[in-house]
Short mmCIF file of N, CA and C in Angstrom, two decimals:
data_model
loop_
_atom_site.label_atom_id
_atom_site.label_comp_id
_atom_site.label_asym_id
_atom_site.label_seq_id
_atom_site.Cartn_x
_atom_site.Cartn_y
_atom_site.Cartn_z
N MET A 202 32.50 -0.75 9.99
CA MET A 202 31.49 0.25 10.50
C MET A 202 30.10 -0.21 9.88
N LYS A 203 29.14 -0.34 10.79
CA LYS A 203 27.67 -0.55 10.28
C LYS A 203 27.10 0.85 9.92
N THR A 204 26.48 0.83 8.89
CA THR A 204 25.81 2.16 8.33
C THR A 204 24.35 1.98 8.51
N ILE A 205 23.68 3.03 8.52
CA ILE A 205 22.27 3.09 8.58
C ILE A 205 21.64 2.80 7.16
N LYS A 206 20.56 2.09 7.22
CA LYS A 206 19.95 1.84 5.86
C LYS A 206 19.05 3.09 5.55
N LEU A 207 19.30 3.45 4.28
CA LEU A 207 18.62 4.74 3.85
C LEU A 207 17.58 4.43 2.83
N LEU A 208 16.59 5.21 2.67
CA LEU A 208 15.52 5.03 1.73
C LEU A 208 15.98 5.33 0.39
N PRO A 209 15.31 4.80 -0.64
CA PRO A 209 15.58 5.15 -2.04
C PRO A 209 15.41 6.60 -2.38
N ARG A 210 16.11 7.17 -3.24
CA ARG A 210 16.15 8.55 -3.62
C ARG A 210 14.74 9.19 -3.97
N PRO A 211 13.82 8.48 -4.55
CA PRO A 211 12.55 8.95 -4.82
C PRO A 211 11.75 9.51 -3.47
N PHE A 212 12.05 8.86 -2.39
CA PHE A 212 11.39 9.12 -1.29
C PHE A 212 11.52 10.61 -0.79
N ARG A 213 12.64 11.21 -1.22
CA ARG A 213 12.97 12.58 -0.89
C ARG A 213 11.78 13.53 -1.54
N ILE A 214 11.49 13.17 -2.73
CA ILE A 214 10.42 13.96 -3.53
C ILE A 214 9.16 13.82 -2.78
N VAL A 215 8.84 12.66 -2.42
CA VAL A 215 7.48 12.26 -1.66
C VAL A 215 7.52 13.04 -0.46
N GLY A 216 8.58 13.04 0.31
CA GLY A 216 8.70 13.80 1.59
C GLY A 216 8.48 15.31 1.39
N LEU A 217 9.08 15.89 0.30
CA LEU A 217 8.94 17.25 -0.05
C LEU A 217 7.47 17.55 -0.31
N ILE A 218 6.76 16.80 -0.95
CA ILE A 218 5.33 16.89 -1.27
C ILE A 218 4.52 16.78 -0.04
N LEU A 219 4.75 15.85 0.87
CA LEU A 219 4.05 15.76 2.09
C LEU A 219 4.24 16.89 3.09
N VAL A 220 5.42 17.31 3.18
CA VAL A 220 5.70 18.49 4.05
C VAL A 220 5.13 19.71 3.56
N SER A 221 5.25 20.03 2.20
CA SER A 221 4.59 21.09 1.50
C SER A 221 3.15 21.14 1.80
N PHE A 222 2.55 20.05 1.57
CA PHE A 222 1.10 19.96 1.85
C PHE A 222 0.70 20.32 3.30
N CYS A 223 1.50 19.72 4.16
CA CYS A 223 1.16 19.89 5.64
C CYS A 223 1.47 21.33 6.07
N ILE A 224 2.54 21.91 5.66
CA ILE A 224 2.79 23.33 5.97
C ILE A 224 1.66 24.25 5.33
N PHE A 225 1.26 23.99 4.08
CA PHE A 225 0.21 24.77 3.65
C PHE A 225 -1.02 24.69 4.32
N GLN A 226 -1.38 23.51 4.87
CA GLN A 226 -2.59 23.37 5.69
C GLN A 226 -2.37 24.02 6.99
N PHE A 227 -1.27 24.10 7.62
CA PHE A 227 -0.91 24.63 8.84
C PHE A 227 -1.07 26.20 8.65
N VAL A 228 -0.53 26.70 7.57
CA VAL A 228 -0.54 28.21 7.38
C VAL A 228 -1.95 28.62 7.00
N ARG A 229 -2.66 27.86 6.35
CA ARG A 229 -4.05 28.10 5.93
C ARG A 229 -4.92 28.19 7.11
N ASP A 230 -4.69 27.30 8.09
CA ASP A 230 -5.50 27.43 9.42
C ASP A 230 -4.75 26.57 10.54
N PRO A 231 -4.07 27.39 11.32
CA PRO A 231 -3.26 26.87 12.38
C PRO A 231 -4.01 25.92 13.39
N GLU A 232 -5.30 26.16 13.58
CA GLU A 232 -6.07 25.51 14.55
C GLU A 232 -6.39 24.03 13.99
N VAL A 233 -5.94 23.66 12.92
CA VAL A 233 -6.16 22.28 12.46
C VAL A 233 -5.34 21.35 13.30
N VAL A 234 -4.14 21.83 13.76
CA VAL A 234 -3.17 20.96 14.48
C VAL A 234 -3.98 20.59 15.87
N PHE A 235 -4.70 21.51 16.45
CA PHE A 235 -5.30 21.11 17.70
C PHE A 235 -6.77 20.54 17.55
N GLY A 236 -7.13 20.30 16.40
CA GLY A 236 -8.55 19.72 16.23
C GLY A 236 -9.61 20.69 16.31
N GLU A 237 -9.39 21.89 16.29
CA GLU A 237 -10.48 22.94 16.40
C GLU A 237 -11.18 23.00 15.07
N THR A 238 -10.46 22.71 13.95
CA THR A 238 -11.14 22.61 12.71
C THR A 238 -10.59 21.46 11.89
N SER A 239 -11.23 21.01 10.89
CA SER A 239 -10.72 19.90 10.16
C SER A 239 -9.80 20.35 8.98
N ILE A 240 -9.18 19.39 8.26
CA ILE A 240 -8.38 19.73 7.23
C ILE A 240 -9.17 20.40 5.99
N LEU A 241 -10.31 19.95 5.79
CA LEU A 241 -11.22 20.48 4.78
C LEU A 241 -12.34 21.43 5.28
N GLY A 242 -12.16 22.03 6.52
CA GLY A 242 -13.13 23.00 6.92
C GLY A 242 -13.67 22.78 8.29
N SER A 243 -14.88 22.91 8.38
CA SER A 243 -15.54 22.80 9.71
C SER A 243 -15.52 21.54 10.42
N LYS A 244 -15.14 21.45 11.71
CA LYS A 244 -15.07 20.24 12.40
C LYS A 244 -16.42 19.48 12.63
N ILE A 245 -17.57 20.40 12.62
CA ILE A 245 -18.89 19.83 12.85
C ILE A 245 -19.34 18.99 11.59
N GLU A 246 -18.99 19.55 10.40
CA GLU A 246 -19.31 18.83 9.15
C GLU A 246 -18.38 17.97 8.56
N SER A 247 -17.27 17.64 9.35
CA SER A 247 -16.13 16.73 8.98
C SER A 247 -16.56 15.45 8.59
N ASN A 248 -15.73 14.95 7.52
CA ASN A 248 -15.98 13.59 7.03
C ASN A 248 -14.83 12.73 7.72
N TRP A 249 -13.99 13.23 8.54
CA TRP A 249 -12.86 12.59 9.15
C TRP A 249 -13.19 11.99 10.54
N LYS A 250 -14.50 12.05 10.83
CA LYS A 250 -14.75 11.42 12.28
C LYS A 250 -14.69 9.93 12.22
N ALA A 251 -14.04 9.50 13.41
CA ALA A 251 -13.85 7.99 13.60
C ALA A 251 -13.88 7.66 15.03
N LYS A 252 -14.29 6.51 15.38
CA LYS A 252 -14.15 6.02 16.77
C LYS A 252 -12.72 5.49 16.93
N VAL A 253 -11.98 6.06 17.85
CA VAL A 253 -10.64 5.87 18.16
C VAL A 253 -10.46 5.54 19.68
N PRO A 254 -9.37 4.74 20.08
CA PRO A 254 -9.11 4.68 21.47
C PRO A 254 -8.37 5.86 22.00
N SER A 255 -8.77 6.26 23.18
CA SER A 255 -8.19 7.40 23.86
C SER A 255 -7.59 6.80 25.27
N LEU A 256 -6.36 7.23 25.47
CA LEU A 256 -5.76 6.77 26.66
C LEU A 256 -6.38 7.30 27.97
N PHE A 257 -6.62 8.64 27.97
CA PHE A 257 -7.28 9.24 29.11
C PHE A 257 -8.43 10.12 28.58
N VAL A 258 -9.64 9.99 29.20
CA VAL A 258 -10.83 10.74 28.81
C VAL A 258 -11.42 11.30 30.03
N GLU A 259 -11.92 12.59 29.94
CA GLU A 259 -12.71 13.18 30.87
C GLU A 259 -14.01 13.55 30.35
N GLU A 260 -15.09 13.04 31.08
CA GLU A 260 -16.42 13.32 30.60
C GLU A 260 -17.23 13.60 31.83
N LYS A 261 -17.78 14.78 31.83
CA LYS A 261 -18.61 15.27 32.98
C LYS A 261 -18.07 15.11 34.23
N GLY A 262 -16.81 15.43 34.38
CA GLY A 262 -16.06 15.47 35.61
C GLY A 262 -15.36 14.09 35.95
N GLU A 263 -15.76 13.00 35.13
CA GLU A 263 -15.22 11.72 35.55
C GLU A 263 -14.04 11.40 34.57
N PHE A 264 -13.02 10.73 35.16
CA PHE A 264 -11.89 10.39 34.26
C PHE A 264 -11.95 8.93 33.98
N PHE A 265 -11.65 8.64 32.71
CA PHE A 265 -11.53 7.15 32.28
C PHE A 265 -10.21 6.81 31.71
N PHE A 266 -9.89 5.61 31.97
CA PHE A 266 -8.53 5.22 31.33
C PHE A 266 -8.95 4.22 30.22
N ILE A 267 -8.49 4.50 28.98
CA ILE A 267 -8.71 3.75 27.80
C ILE A 267 -10.10 3.70 27.50
N LYS A 268 -10.65 4.50 26.62
CA LYS A 268 -12.10 4.44 26.15
C LYS A 268 -12.17 4.90 24.63
N MET A 269 -13.06 4.26 24.04
CA MET A 269 -13.39 4.59 22.69
C MET A 269 -14.12 5.92 22.57
N ILE A 270 -13.54 6.91 21.76
CA ILE A 270 -14.26 8.13 21.66
C ILE A 270 -14.45 8.48 20.16
N GLU A 271 -15.39 9.29 19.78
CA GLU A 271 -15.59 9.81 18.46
C GLU A 271 -14.73 11.06 18.24
N ASN A 272 -13.79 11.01 17.35
CA ASN A 272 -12.91 12.22 17.19
C ASN A 272 -12.58 12.44 15.75
N ASP A 273 -12.32 13.69 15.40
CA ASP A 273 -12.04 14.07 14.14
C ASP A 273 -10.51 13.84 13.93
N ILE A 274 -10.20 12.89 13.10
CA ILE A 274 -8.82 12.44 13.11
C ILE A 274 -7.94 13.15 12.00
N SER A 275 -8.52 14.28 11.42
CA SER A 275 -7.80 14.97 10.40
C SER A 275 -6.41 15.55 11.00
N ASN A 276 -6.49 15.97 12.22
CA ASN A 276 -5.23 16.58 12.67
C ASN A 276 -4.08 15.59 13.00
N GLU A 277 -4.56 14.34 13.43
CA GLU A 277 -3.62 13.21 13.61
C GLU A 277 -3.03 12.78 12.22
N ILE A 278 -3.90 12.73 11.21
CA ILE A 278 -3.38 12.37 9.93
C ILE A 278 -2.44 13.42 9.42
N LEU A 279 -2.72 14.77 9.62
CA LEU A 279 -1.78 15.75 9.21
C LEU A 279 -0.41 15.64 9.90
N LEU A 280 -0.48 15.46 11.16
CA LEU A 280 0.83 15.44 11.99
C LEU A 280 1.64 14.18 11.52
N THR A 281 0.88 13.05 11.29
CA THR A 281 1.52 11.81 10.81
C THR A 281 2.18 11.94 9.46
N LEU A 282 1.55 12.66 8.64
CA LEU A 282 2.07 12.98 7.21
C LEU A 282 3.24 13.92 7.23
N MET A 283 3.19 14.92 8.17
CA MET A 283 4.29 15.78 8.37
C MET A 283 5.55 15.07 8.91
N LEU A 284 5.37 14.13 9.90
CA LEU A 284 6.39 13.39 10.41
C LEU A 284 6.96 12.45 9.38
N LEU A 285 6.19 11.78 8.69
CA LEU A 285 6.64 10.90 7.69
C LEU A 285 7.45 11.52 6.56
N GLY A 286 6.83 12.74 6.19
CA GLY A 286 7.50 13.58 5.12
C GLY A 286 8.88 14.04 5.63
N THR A 287 9.13 14.51 6.93
CA THR A 287 10.31 14.83 7.37
C THR A 287 11.29 13.70 7.46
N TYR A 288 10.81 12.48 7.87
CA TYR A 288 11.71 11.29 7.79
C TYR A 288 12.17 10.99 6.40
N PHE A 289 11.15 11.02 5.54
CA PHE A 289 11.54 10.69 4.16
C PHE A 289 12.74 11.74 3.43
N ILE A 290 12.49 12.96 3.80
CA ILE A 290 13.57 13.91 3.33
C ILE A 290 14.89 13.72 4.01
N ALA A 291 14.83 13.51 5.39
CA ALA A 291 16.10 13.22 6.13
C ALA A 291 16.80 12.06 5.73
N PHE A 292 16.16 10.90 5.47
CA PHE A 292 16.84 9.66 5.31
C PHE A 292 16.73 9.08 3.95
N ALA A 293 16.51 9.85 2.89
CA ALA A 293 16.47 9.48 1.61
C ALA A 293 18.02 9.55 1.10
N LYS A 294 18.45 8.57 0.27
CA LYS A 294 19.78 8.70 -0.30
C LYS A 294 20.04 9.84 -1.24
N ILE A 295 21.20 10.28 -1.21
CA ILE A 295 21.65 11.35 -2.22
C ILE A 295 22.23 10.67 -3.39
N LYS A 296 22.57 11.44 -4.37
CA LYS A 296 22.97 10.87 -5.76
C LYS A 296 24.22 10.03 -5.47
N GLU A 297 25.27 10.60 -4.84
CA GLU A 297 26.49 9.92 -4.62
C GLU A 297 26.67 9.55 -3.11
N GLU A 298 26.02 8.51 -2.75
CA GLU A 298 26.13 7.97 -1.28
C GLU A 298 27.40 7.15 -1.11
N ASP A 299 28.23 7.67 -0.26
CA ASP A 299 29.43 7.01 0.16
C ASP A 299 29.86 7.27 1.60
N GLU A 300 30.97 6.84 2.04
CA GLU A 300 31.46 7.03 3.40
C GLU A 300 31.51 8.60 3.72
N PHE A 301 32.00 9.33 2.79
CA PHE A 301 32.01 10.87 3.05
C PHE A 301 30.63 11.38 3.36
N SER A 302 29.76 11.06 2.48
CA SER A 302 28.43 11.60 2.74
C SER A 302 27.86 10.98 3.94
N TYR A 303 28.16 9.76 4.43
CA TYR A 303 27.81 9.32 5.69
C TYR A 303 28.33 10.10 6.83
N GLN A 304 29.62 10.39 6.67
CA GLN A 304 30.29 11.34 7.69
C GLN A 304 29.58 12.61 7.78
N LEU A 305 29.23 13.27 6.58
CA LEU A 305 28.56 14.55 6.63
C LEU A 305 27.16 14.38 7.29
N ARG A 306 26.51 13.31 7.05
CA ARG A 306 25.19 13.07 7.70
C ARG A 306 25.30 12.93 9.17
N MET A 307 26.36 12.36 9.64
CA MET A 307 26.44 12.27 11.04
C MET A 307 26.88 13.53 11.72
N GLU A 308 27.72 14.35 11.13
CA GLU A 308 28.02 15.67 11.47
C GLU A 308 26.79 16.61 11.62
N ALA A 309 26.01 16.50 10.52
CA ALA A 309 24.75 17.23 10.46
C ALA A 309 23.88 16.90 11.50
N MET A 310 23.71 15.56 11.72
CA MET A 310 22.75 15.16 12.87
C MET A 310 23.30 15.66 14.27
N SER A 311 24.48 15.65 14.55
CA SER A 311 24.95 16.11 15.80
C SER A 311 24.79 17.68 15.85
N GLN A 312 24.99 18.40 14.80
CA GLN A 312 24.76 19.84 14.81
C GLN A 312 23.17 20.18 14.94
N ALA A 313 22.36 19.37 14.23
CA ALA A 313 20.96 19.56 14.33
C ALA A 313 20.43 19.27 15.73
N HIS A 314 21.10 18.32 16.41
CA HIS A 314 20.70 18.01 17.80
C HIS A 314 21.04 19.26 18.73
N LEU A 315 22.14 19.77 18.50
CA LEU A 315 22.58 21.00 19.26
C LEU A 315 21.66 22.14 18.93
N TRP A 316 21.33 22.50 17.76
CA TRP A 316 20.54 23.62 17.45
C TRP A 316 19.02 23.41 17.83
N ASN A 317 18.59 22.14 17.76
CA ASN A 317 17.21 21.89 18.21
C ASN A 317 17.07 22.09 19.68
N GLY A 318 18.08 21.64 20.36
CA GLY A 318 18.05 21.86 21.77
C GLY A 318 18.05 23.25 22.19
N ILE A 319 18.97 24.09 21.60
CA ILE A 319 18.93 25.49 21.84
C ILE A 319 17.63 26.13 21.56
N LEU A 320 16.96 25.84 20.31
CA LEU A 320 15.71 26.42 19.97
C LEU A 320 14.65 26.03 21.05
N LEU A 321 14.57 24.72 21.44
CA LEU A 321 13.60 24.36 22.50
C LEU A 321 13.80 25.06 23.69
N LEU A 322 15.13 25.13 24.18
CA LEU A 322 15.32 25.99 25.43
C LEU A 322 14.83 27.32 25.20
N LEU A 323 15.14 28.00 24.27
CA LEU A 323 14.68 29.38 23.94
C LEU A 323 13.15 29.38 23.99
N ALA A 324 12.44 28.46 23.38
CA ALA A 324 11.04 28.47 23.31
C ALA A 324 10.49 28.36 24.80
N ASN A 325 11.23 27.52 25.51
CA ASN A 325 10.77 27.18 26.99
C ASN A 325 10.65 28.65 27.70
N TRP A 326 11.61 29.48 27.47
CA TRP A 326 11.63 30.72 28.20
C TRP A 326 11.05 31.97 27.58
N LEU A 327 10.76 31.76 26.30
CA LEU A 327 10.20 33.00 25.63
C LEU A 327 8.77 32.85 25.09
N PHE A 328 8.23 31.69 25.25
CA PHE A 328 6.81 31.55 24.81
C PHE A 328 6.03 31.05 25.88
N TYR A 329 4.71 31.51 25.84
CA TYR A 329 3.88 31.01 26.99
C TYR A 329 2.51 30.88 26.48
N ASP A 330 1.57 30.16 27.27
CA ASP A 330 0.25 29.83 26.92
C ASP A 330 0.08 29.01 25.55
N GLY A 331 -0.78 29.48 24.80
CA GLY A 331 -1.09 28.78 23.50
C GLY A 331 0.09 28.71 22.57
N ILE A 332 0.93 29.84 22.56
CA ILE A 332 2.03 29.94 21.60
C ILE A 332 3.04 28.85 22.03
N PHE A 333 3.11 28.57 23.26
CA PHE A 333 4.16 27.54 23.77
C PHE A 333 3.78 26.16 23.17
N LEU A 334 2.41 26.00 23.07
CA LEU A 334 2.00 24.68 22.59
C LEU A 334 2.32 24.55 21.04
N TYR A 335 2.21 25.63 20.33
CA TYR A 335 2.65 25.68 18.95
C TYR A 335 4.14 25.32 18.90
N ALA A 336 4.89 25.95 19.76
CA ALA A 336 6.37 25.79 19.72
C ALA A 336 6.67 24.29 20.05
N MET A 337 5.99 23.61 20.93
CA MET A 337 6.24 22.27 21.25
C MET A 337 5.87 21.28 20.06
N ILE A 338 4.82 21.71 19.41
CA ILE A 338 4.34 20.93 18.17
C ILE A 338 5.51 21.10 17.09
N TRP A 339 6.03 22.25 17.06
CA TRP A 339 7.08 22.58 16.01
C TRP A 339 8.19 21.73 16.31
N GLY A 340 8.43 21.58 17.74
CA GLY A 340 9.74 20.80 18.23
C GLY A 340 9.60 19.31 17.84
N LEU A 341 8.35 18.76 17.44
CA LEU A 341 8.22 17.38 16.93
C LEU A 341 9.00 17.26 15.55
N PHE A 342 8.95 18.36 14.71
CA PHE A 342 9.53 18.25 13.43
C PHE A 342 10.82 19.07 13.21
N SER A 343 11.17 19.83 14.18
CA SER A 343 12.29 20.72 13.98
C SER A 343 13.55 20.02 13.90
N PHE A 344 13.73 18.91 14.58
CA PHE A 344 15.01 18.15 14.56
C PHE A 344 15.31 17.72 13.10
N LEU A 345 14.31 17.09 12.52
CA LEU A 345 14.62 16.54 11.19
C LEU A 345 14.58 17.59 10.14
N LEU A 346 13.88 18.63 10.32
CA LEU A 346 13.94 19.79 9.35
C LEU A 346 15.38 20.50 9.45
N ILE A 347 15.84 20.81 10.62
CA ILE A 347 17.16 21.32 10.83
C ILE A 347 18.25 20.31 10.36
N PHE A 348 18.13 19.10 10.61
CA PHE A 348 19.04 18.11 10.08
C PHE A 348 19.12 18.17 8.59
N SER A 349 17.95 18.13 7.94
CA SER A 349 17.87 18.10 6.49
C SER A 349 18.50 19.44 5.96
N PHE A 350 18.28 20.46 6.54
CA PHE A 350 18.84 21.87 6.16
C PHE A 350 20.42 21.81 6.29
N VAL A 351 20.82 21.45 7.51
CA VAL A 351 22.27 21.45 7.70
C VAL A 351 23.02 20.50 6.79
N PHE A 352 22.43 19.26 6.59
CA PHE A 352 23.02 18.29 5.70
C PHE A 352 23.11 18.88 4.23
N ALA A 353 22.09 19.41 3.81
CA ALA A 353 22.04 20.02 2.44
C ALA A 353 23.19 21.10 2.32
N LEU A 354 23.26 21.97 3.43
CA LEU A 354 24.31 23.04 3.39
C LEU A 354 25.64 22.43 3.31
N LYS A 355 25.92 21.35 4.06
CA LYS A 355 27.26 20.75 4.04
C LYS A 355 27.47 20.05 2.75
N LEU A 356 26.44 19.46 2.20
CA LEU A 356 26.78 18.85 0.79
C LEU A 356 27.14 19.91 -0.22
N SER A 357 26.31 21.06 -0.24
CA SER A 357 26.50 22.26 -1.10
C SER A 357 27.93 22.73 -0.81
N ASN A 358 28.46 23.01 0.41
CA ASN A 358 29.77 23.55 0.59
C ASN A 358 30.84 22.57 0.04
N GLN A 359 30.61 21.20 0.22
CA GLN A 359 31.59 20.18 -0.19
C GLN A 359 31.67 20.15 -1.69
N ARG A 360 30.55 20.31 -2.36
CA ARG A 360 30.54 20.34 -3.75
C ARG A 360 31.20 21.66 -4.32
N ASN A 361 30.97 22.75 -3.77
CA ASN A 361 31.63 24.00 -4.12
C ASN A 361 33.17 23.95 -3.93
N LEU A 362 33.58 23.29 -2.74
CA LEU A 362 35.03 23.07 -2.60
C LEU A 362 35.58 22.23 -3.60
N ALA A 363 34.90 21.14 -4.01
CA ALA A 363 35.54 20.17 -4.92
C ALA A 363 35.48 20.83 -6.38
N GLU A 364 34.66 21.77 -6.76
CA GLU A 364 34.69 22.43 -7.96
C GLU A 364 35.76 23.52 -8.04
N SER A 365 36.16 24.09 -6.91
CA SER A 365 37.17 25.20 -6.90
C SER A 365 38.60 24.63 -7.03
#
């Protein structure tokens, strides 16, 4: 059976640091996700502005396909760091990595897929307008976070059973 290649164990700590930083920034100012403010404060005074390619642009009622625009990229950086952090947490090796932990990992992944689908379905019917957009952004990371949580629970339960 071909197994997935996992990251070295220290990546888990790096992932926890990245996710903690991103969650702190989001709790401090939820509008940073939508680019209304910058990571370090005002969007107007931001040091994070850069010329970036945009797939679709609307300027003065005209639509353009692929155009360079000036944008505060702090929210893109924050979302990228959050996604990298959740991948690092989810796919870092544990102390005793073997076939059994691989099986637990696959079970946790299937359960996370189920729970994530249920949560997104509920969000579809319970959240509207701006809150729905927050829910969909949460959906970017929820699968990996749920997977990490379920996998940790399964590992903990197995260790407790082994000790008894």
